[in-house]
PDB file of C-alpha atoms in Angstrom:
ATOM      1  CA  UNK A 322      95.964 153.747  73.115  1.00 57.00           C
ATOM      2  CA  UNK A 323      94.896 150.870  75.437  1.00 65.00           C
ATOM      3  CA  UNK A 324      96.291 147.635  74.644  1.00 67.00           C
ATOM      4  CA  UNK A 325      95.332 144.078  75.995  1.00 67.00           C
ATOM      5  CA  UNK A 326      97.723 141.844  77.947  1.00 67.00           C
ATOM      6  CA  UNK A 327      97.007 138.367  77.788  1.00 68.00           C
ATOM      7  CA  UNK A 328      98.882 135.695  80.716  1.00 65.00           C
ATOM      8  CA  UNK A 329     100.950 133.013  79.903  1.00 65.00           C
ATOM      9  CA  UNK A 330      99.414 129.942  79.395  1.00 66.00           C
ATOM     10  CA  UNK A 331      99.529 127.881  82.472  1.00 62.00           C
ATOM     11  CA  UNK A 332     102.953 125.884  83.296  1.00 59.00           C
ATOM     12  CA  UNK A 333     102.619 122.244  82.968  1.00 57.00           C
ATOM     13  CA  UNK A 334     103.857 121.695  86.448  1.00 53.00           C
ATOM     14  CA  UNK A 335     100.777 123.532  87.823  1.00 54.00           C
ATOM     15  CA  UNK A 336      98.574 121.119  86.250  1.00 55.00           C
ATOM     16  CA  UNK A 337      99.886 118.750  88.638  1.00 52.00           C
ATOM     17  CA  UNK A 338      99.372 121.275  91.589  1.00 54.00           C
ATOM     18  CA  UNK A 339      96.358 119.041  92.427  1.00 76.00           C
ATOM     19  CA  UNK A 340      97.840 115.780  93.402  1.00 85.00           C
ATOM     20  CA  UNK A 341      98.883 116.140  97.044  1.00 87.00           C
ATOM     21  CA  UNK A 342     101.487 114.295  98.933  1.00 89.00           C
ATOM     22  CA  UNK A 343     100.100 113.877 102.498  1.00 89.00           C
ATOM     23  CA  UNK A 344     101.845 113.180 106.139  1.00 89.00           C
ATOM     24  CA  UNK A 345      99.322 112.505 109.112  1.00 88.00           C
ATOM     25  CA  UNK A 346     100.167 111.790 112.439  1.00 89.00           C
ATOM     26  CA  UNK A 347      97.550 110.347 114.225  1.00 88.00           C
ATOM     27  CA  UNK A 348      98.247 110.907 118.442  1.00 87.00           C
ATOM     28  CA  UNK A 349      95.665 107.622 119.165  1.00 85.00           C
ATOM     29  CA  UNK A 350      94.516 109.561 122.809  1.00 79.00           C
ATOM     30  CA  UNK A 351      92.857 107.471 125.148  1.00 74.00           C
ATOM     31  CA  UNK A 352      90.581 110.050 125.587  1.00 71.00           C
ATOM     32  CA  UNK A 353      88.902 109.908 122.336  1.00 68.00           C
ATOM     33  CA  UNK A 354      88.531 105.873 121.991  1.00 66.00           C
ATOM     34  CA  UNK A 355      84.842 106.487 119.973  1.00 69.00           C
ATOM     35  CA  UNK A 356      86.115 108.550 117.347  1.00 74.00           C
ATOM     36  CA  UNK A 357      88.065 107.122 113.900  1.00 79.00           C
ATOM     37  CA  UNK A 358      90.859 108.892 113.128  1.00 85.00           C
ATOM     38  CA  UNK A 359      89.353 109.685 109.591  1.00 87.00           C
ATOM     39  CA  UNK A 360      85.784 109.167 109.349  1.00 89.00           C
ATOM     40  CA  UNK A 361      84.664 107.379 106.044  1.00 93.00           C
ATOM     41  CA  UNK A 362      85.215 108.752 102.867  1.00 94.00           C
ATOM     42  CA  UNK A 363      85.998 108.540  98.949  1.00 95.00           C
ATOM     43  CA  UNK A 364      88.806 110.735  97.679  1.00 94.00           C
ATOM     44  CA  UNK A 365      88.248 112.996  94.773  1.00 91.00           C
ATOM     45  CA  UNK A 366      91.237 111.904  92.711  1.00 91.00           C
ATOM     46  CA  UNK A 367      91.974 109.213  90.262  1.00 93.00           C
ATOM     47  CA  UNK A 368      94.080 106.926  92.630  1.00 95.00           C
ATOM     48  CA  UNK A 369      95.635 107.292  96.229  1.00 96.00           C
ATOM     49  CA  UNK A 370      98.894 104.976  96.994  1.00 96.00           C
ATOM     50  CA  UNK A 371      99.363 104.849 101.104  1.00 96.00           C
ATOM     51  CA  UNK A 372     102.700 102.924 101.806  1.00 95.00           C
ATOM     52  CA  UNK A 373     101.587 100.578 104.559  1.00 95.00           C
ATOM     53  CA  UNK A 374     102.218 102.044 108.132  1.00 94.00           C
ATOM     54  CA  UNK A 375     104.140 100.259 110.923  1.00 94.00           C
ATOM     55  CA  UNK A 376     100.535 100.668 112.705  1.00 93.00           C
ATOM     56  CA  UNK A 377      97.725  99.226 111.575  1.00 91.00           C
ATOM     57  CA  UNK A 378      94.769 101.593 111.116  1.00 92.00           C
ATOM     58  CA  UNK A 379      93.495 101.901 107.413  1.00 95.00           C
ATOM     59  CA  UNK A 380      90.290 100.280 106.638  1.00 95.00           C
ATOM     60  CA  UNK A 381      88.359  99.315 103.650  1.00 95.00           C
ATOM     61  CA  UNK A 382      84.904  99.079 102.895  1.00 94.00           C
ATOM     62  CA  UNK A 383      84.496  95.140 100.879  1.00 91.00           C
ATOM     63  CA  UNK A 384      80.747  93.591 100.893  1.00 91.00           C
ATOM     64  CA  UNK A 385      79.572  95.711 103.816  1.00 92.00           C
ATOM     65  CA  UNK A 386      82.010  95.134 106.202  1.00 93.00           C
ATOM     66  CA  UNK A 387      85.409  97.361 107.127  1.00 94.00           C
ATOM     67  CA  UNK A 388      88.034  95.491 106.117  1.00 94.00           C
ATOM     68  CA  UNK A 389      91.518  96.233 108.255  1.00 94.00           C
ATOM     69  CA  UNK A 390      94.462  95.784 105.561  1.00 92.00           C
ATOM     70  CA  UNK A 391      97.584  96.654 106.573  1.00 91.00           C
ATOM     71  CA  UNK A 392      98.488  93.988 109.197  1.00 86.00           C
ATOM     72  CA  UNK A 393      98.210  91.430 106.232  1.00 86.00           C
ATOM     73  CA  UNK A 394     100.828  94.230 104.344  1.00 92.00           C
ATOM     74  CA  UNK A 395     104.944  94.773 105.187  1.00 93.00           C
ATOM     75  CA  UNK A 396     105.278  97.974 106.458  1.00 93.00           C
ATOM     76  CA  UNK A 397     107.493 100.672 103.905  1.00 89.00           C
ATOM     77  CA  UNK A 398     107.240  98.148 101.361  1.00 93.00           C
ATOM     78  CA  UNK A 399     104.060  97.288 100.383  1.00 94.00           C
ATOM     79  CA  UNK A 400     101.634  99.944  98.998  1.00 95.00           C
ATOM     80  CA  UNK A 401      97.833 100.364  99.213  1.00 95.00           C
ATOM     81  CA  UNK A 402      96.005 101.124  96.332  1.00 96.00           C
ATOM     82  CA  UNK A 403      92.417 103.278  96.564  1.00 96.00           C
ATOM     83  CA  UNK A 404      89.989 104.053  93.445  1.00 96.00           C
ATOM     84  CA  UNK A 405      89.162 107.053  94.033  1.00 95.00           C
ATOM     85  CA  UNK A 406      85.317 109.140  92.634  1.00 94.00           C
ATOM     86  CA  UNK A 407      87.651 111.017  89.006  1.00 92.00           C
ATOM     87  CA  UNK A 408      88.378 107.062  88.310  1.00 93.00           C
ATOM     88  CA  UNK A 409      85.030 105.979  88.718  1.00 94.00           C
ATOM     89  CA  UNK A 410      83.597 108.796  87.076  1.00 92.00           C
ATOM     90  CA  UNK A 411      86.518 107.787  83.953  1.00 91.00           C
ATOM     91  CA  UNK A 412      85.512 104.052  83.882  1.00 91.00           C
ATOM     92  CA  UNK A 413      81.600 105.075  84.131  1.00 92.00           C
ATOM     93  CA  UNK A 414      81.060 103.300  87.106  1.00 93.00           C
ATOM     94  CA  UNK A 415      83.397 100.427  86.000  1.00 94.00           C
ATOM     95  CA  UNK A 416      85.876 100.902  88.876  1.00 95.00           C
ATOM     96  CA  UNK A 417      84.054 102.233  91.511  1.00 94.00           C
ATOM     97  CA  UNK A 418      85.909 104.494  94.479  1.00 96.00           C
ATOM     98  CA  UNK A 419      86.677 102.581  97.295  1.00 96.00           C
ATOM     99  CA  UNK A 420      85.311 103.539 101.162  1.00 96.00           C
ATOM    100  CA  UNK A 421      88.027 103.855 103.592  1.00 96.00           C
ATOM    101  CA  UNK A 422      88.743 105.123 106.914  1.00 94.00           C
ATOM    102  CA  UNK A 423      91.552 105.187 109.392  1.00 93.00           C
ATOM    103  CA  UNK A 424      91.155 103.649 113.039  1.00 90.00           C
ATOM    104  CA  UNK A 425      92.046 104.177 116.175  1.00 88.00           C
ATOM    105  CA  UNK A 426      95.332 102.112 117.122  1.00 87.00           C
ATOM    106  CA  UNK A 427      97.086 101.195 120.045  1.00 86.00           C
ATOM    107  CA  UNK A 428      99.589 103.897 119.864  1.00 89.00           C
ATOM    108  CA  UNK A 429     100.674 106.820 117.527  1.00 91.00           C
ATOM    109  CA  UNK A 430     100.349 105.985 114.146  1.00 91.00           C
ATOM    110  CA  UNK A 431     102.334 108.231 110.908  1.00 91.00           C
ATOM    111  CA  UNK A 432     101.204 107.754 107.458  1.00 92.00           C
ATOM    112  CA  UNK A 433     101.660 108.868 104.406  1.00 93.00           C
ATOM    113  CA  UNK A 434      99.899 109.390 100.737  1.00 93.00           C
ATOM    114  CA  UNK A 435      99.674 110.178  97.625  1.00 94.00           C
ATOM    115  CA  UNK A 436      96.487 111.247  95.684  1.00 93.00           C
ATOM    116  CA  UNK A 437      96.720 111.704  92.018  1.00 92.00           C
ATOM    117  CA  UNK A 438      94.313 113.989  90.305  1.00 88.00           C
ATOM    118  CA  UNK A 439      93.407 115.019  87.282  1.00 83.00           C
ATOM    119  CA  UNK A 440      92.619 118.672  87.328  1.00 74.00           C
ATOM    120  CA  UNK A 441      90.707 118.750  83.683  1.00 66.00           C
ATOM    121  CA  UNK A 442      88.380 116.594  84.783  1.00 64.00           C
ATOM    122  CA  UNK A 443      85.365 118.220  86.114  1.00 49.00           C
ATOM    123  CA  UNK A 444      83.818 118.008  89.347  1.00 51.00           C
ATOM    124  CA  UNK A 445      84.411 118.464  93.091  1.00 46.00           C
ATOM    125  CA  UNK A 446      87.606 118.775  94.856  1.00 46.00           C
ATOM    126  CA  UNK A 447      86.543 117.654  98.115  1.00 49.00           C
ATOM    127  CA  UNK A 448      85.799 114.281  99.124  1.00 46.00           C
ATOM    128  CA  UNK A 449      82.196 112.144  99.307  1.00 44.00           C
ATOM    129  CA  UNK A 450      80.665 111.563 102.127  1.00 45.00           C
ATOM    130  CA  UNK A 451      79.660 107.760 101.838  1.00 43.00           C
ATOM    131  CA  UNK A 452      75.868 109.068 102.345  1.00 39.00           C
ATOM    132  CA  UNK A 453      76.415 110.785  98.782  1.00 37.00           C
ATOM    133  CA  UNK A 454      77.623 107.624  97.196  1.00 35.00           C
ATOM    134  CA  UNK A 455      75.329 105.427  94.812  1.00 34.00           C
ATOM    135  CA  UNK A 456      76.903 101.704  95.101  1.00 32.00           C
ATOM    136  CA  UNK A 457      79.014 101.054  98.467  1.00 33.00           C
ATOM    137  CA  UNK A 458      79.222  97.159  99.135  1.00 31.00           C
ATOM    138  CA  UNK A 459      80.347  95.840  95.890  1.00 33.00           C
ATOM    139  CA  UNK A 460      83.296  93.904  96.278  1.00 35.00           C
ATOM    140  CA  UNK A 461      85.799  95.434  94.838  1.00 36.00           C
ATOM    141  CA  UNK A 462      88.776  95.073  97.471  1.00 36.00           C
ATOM    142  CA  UNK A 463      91.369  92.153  96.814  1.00 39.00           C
ATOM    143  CA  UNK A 464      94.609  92.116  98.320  1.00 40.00           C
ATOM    144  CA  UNK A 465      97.786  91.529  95.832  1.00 41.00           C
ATOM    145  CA  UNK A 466     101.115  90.368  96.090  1.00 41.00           C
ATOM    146  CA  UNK A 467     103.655  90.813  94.032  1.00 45.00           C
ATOM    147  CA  UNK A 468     105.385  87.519  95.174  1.00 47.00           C
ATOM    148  CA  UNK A 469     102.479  85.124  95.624  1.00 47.00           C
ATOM    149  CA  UNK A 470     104.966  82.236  97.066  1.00 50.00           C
ATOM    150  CA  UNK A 471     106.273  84.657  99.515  1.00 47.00           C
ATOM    151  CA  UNK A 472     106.094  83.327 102.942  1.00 47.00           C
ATOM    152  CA  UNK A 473     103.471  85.459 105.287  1.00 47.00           C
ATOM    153  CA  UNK A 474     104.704  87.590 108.215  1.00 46.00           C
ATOM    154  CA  UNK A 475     104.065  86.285 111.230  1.00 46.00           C
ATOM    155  CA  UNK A 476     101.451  89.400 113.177  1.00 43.00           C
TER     156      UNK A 476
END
């Protein structure tokens, strides 16, 4: 007699598989001055958290033009926030995912983030081109402080 065998149901800690933790080091070579580091893009997930890096480089996309954000950010302390296409897709086009790319700097830059995802959520895990996107120049990037009368670094 045959008998069937079904799996286990799927750990909770898998469903959480999806939400990377990234590391990027960026080597900035003069050689390659007219290429970004990261070309434009939306990420796939709900929301991406970059600590800001001691170089400069991440750019968003606010009312048409790149907006550099990080030099107006303290490095290891501060935290970028990106909407990302599961979020917009959530808030029906509410909150839409933010454009962003990476620069070239000066010098090598590391970075790190986070990219939370919901994996029940259907749709595609890679990210949008900007070409793919329906509304890109809203503006939807404001920078905030948690201590609005803190003094502002000197850059």
């Amino acid at each position: 007699s045959s008998r069937t065998i079904n799996p286990p149901p799927e750990p909770e800690y898998k469903k959480l598989a999806n939400s990377p933790m990234d590391f990027f080091m960026y080597p900035n070579t003069a050689g390659y001055t007219h290429l970004h580091n990261c070309s434009p893009h939306v990420d796939p997930g709900i929301l991406t958290a970059i600590p800001a890096s001691t170089v400069p480089g991440l750019e968003l996309m606010s009312c048409g033009d790149w907006r550099g954000v990080e030099g107006e950010l303290e490095p290891h302390r501060e935290v970028v926030l990106i909407p990302g296409k599961q979020l917009e897709d959530l808030t029906a086009g509410a909150i839409q995912a933010t454009v962003h790319q990476v620069s070239k700097a000066d010098r090598r830059r590391l970075s790190q983030c986070y990219e939370l995802r919901c994996p029940d959520l259907q749709g595609t895990e890679e990210p949008h081109p900007p070409s793919q996107l329906e509304v890109q120049t809203s503006c939807q990037v404001e920078l905030w402080q948690p201590n609005p009368g803190k003094p502002k670094r000197d850059t």
